[in-house]
mmCIF file of C-alpha atoms in Angstrom:
data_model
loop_
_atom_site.group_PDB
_atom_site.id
_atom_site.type_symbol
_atom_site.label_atom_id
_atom_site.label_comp_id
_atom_site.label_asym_id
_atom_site.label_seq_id
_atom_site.Cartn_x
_atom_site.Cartn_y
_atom_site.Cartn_z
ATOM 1 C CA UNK F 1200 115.886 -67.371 -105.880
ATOM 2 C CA UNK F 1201 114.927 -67.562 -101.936
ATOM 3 C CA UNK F 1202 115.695 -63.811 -100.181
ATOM 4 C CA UNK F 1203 116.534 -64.220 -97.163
ATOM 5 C CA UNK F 1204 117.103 -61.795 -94.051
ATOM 6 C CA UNK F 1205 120.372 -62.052 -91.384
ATOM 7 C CA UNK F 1206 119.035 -59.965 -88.166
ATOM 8 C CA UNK F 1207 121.595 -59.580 -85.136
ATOM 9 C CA UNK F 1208 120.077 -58.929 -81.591
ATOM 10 C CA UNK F 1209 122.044 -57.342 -78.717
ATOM 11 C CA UNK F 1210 122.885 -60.800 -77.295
ATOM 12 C CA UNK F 1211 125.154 -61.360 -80.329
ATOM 13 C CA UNK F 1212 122.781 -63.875 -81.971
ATOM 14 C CA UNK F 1213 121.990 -64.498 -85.453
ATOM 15 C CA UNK F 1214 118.417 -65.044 -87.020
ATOM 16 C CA UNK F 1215 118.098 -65.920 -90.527
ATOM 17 C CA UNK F 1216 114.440 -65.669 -92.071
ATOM 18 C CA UNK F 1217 113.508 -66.742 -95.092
ATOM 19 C CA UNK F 1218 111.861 -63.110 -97.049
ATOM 20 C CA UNK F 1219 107.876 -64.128 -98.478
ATOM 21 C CA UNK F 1220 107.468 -64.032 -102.293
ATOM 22 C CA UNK F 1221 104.865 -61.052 -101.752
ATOM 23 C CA UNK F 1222 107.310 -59.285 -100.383
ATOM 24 C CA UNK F 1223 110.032 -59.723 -103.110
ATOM 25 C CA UNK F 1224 108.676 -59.780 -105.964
ATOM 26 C CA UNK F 1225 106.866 -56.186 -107.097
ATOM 27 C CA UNK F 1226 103.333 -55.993 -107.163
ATOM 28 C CA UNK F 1227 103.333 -54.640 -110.539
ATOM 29 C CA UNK F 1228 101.359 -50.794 -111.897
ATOM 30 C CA UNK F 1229 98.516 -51.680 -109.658
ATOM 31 C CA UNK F 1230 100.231 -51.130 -106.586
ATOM 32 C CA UNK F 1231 100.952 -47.454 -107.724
ATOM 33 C CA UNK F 1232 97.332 -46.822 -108.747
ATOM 34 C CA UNK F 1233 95.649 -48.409 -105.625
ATOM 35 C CA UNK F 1234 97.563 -45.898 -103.760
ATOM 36 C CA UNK F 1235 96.378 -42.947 -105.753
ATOM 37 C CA UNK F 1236 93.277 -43.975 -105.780
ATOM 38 C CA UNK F 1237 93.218 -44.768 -101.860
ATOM 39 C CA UNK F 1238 94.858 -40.774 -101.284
ATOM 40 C CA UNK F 1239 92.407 -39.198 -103.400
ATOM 41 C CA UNK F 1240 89.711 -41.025 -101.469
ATOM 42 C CA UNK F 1241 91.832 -39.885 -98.118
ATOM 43 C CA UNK F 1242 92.253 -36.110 -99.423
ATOM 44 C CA UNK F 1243 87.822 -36.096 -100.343
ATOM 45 C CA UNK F 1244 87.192 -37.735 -96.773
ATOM 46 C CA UNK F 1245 89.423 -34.789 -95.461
ATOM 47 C CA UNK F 1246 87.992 -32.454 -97.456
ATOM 48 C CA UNK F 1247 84.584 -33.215 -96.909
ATOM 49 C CA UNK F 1248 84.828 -33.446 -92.552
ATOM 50 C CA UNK F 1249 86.464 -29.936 -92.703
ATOM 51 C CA UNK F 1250 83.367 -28.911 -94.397
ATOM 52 C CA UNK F 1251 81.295 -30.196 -92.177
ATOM 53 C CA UNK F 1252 82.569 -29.327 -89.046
ATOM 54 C CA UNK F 1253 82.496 -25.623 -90.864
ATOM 55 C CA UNK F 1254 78.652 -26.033 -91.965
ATOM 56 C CA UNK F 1255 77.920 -27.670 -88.472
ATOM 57 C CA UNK F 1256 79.736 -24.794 -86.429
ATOM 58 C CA UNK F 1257 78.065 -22.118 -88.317
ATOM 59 C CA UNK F 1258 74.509 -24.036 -87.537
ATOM 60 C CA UNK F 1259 75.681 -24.195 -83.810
ATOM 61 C CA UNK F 1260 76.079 -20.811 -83.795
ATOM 62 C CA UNK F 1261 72.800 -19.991 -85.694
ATOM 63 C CA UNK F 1262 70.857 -21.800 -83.097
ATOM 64 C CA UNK F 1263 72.807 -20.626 -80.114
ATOM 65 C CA UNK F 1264 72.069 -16.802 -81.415
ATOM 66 C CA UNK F 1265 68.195 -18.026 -81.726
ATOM 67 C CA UNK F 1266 68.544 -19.353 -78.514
ATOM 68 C CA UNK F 1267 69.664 -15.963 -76.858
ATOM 69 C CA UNK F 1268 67.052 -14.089 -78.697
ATOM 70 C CA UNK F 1269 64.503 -16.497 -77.110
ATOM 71 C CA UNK F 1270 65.693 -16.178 -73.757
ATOM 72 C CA UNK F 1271 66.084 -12.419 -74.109
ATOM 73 C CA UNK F 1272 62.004 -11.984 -75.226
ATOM 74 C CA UNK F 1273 60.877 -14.800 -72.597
ATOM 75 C CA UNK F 1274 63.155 -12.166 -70.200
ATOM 76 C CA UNK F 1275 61.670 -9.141 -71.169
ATOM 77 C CA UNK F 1276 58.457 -10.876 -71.096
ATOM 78 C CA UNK F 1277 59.002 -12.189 -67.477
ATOM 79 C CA UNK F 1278 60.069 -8.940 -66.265
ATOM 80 C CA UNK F 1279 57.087 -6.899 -67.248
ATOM 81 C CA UNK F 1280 54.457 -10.195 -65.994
ATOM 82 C CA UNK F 1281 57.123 -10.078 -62.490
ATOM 83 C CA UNK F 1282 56.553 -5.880 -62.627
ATOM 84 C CA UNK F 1283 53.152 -6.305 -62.330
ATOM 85 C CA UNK F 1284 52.975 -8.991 -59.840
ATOM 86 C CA UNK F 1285 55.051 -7.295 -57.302
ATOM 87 C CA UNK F 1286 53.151 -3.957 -58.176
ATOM 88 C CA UNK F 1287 50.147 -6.091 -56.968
ATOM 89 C CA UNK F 1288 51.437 -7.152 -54.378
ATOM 90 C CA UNK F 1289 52.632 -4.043 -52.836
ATOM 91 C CA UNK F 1290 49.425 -2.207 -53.618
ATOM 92 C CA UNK F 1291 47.821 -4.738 -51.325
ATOM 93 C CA UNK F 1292 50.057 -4.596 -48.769
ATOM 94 C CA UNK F 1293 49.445 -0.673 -48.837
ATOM 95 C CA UNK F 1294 46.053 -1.107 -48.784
ATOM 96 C CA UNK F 1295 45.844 -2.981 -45.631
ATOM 97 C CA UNK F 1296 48.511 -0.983 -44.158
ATOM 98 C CA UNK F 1297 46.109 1.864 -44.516
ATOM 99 C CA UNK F 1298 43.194 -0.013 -43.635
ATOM 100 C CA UNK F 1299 44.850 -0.788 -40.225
ATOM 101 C CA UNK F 1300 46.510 2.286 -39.886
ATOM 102 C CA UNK F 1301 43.280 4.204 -40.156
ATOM 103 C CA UNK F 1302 41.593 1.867 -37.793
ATOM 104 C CA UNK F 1303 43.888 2.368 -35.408
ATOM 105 C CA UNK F 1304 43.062 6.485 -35.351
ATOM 106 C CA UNK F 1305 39.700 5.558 -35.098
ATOM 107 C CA UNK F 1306 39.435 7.391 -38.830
ATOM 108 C CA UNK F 1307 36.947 5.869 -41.251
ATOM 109 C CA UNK F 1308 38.488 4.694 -44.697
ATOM 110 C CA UNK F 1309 38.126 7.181 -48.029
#
């Protein structure tokens, strides 16, 4: 009750192998229900990745929006503390502008 196999390669040679009993014999039911057990496991494991990458996308986003709000306040807040500095700044320069201008003319300052 040996199977055996009779493969031909392109040389024109013959191999005979002898077939193992695993692989002639059937497995029985099991081998039926192992594999519908192992595709429902495959079909949850898809399931639940698509899921996740959905749930983790949506967070990405969440936090990227947060994110931009942050960096829009800090902006705001950075202009108006920049405003001011540079509003210093040129009222100083002004002021000693004036102060040189007006000692130049000999004027005393107001």
């Amino acid at each position: 009750s040996e199977q055996k196999l009779a493969i031909g390669d392109a040389g024109g040679n013959t191999h005979v192998h002898l077939i193992p009993k695993n692989l002639v014999r059937q497995a029985g039911n099991k081998e039926m229900e192992n594999m519908r057990k192992f595709l429902n496991r495959e079909e949850q494991r898809v399931r639940y990745f698509e899921e996740r990458r959905k749930a983790l996308g949506a967070l990405k986003e969440h936090m990227e929006k947060q994110a931009q709000m942050a960096a829009d306040e800090d902006a705001t807040t950075k202009t108006v503390v920049d405003q001011d500095k540079a509003d210093a700044a040129a009222e100083d320069l002004y002021q000693k502008l004036q102060a040189e201008c007006l000692e130049e003319l000999g004027l005393k300052p107001v």
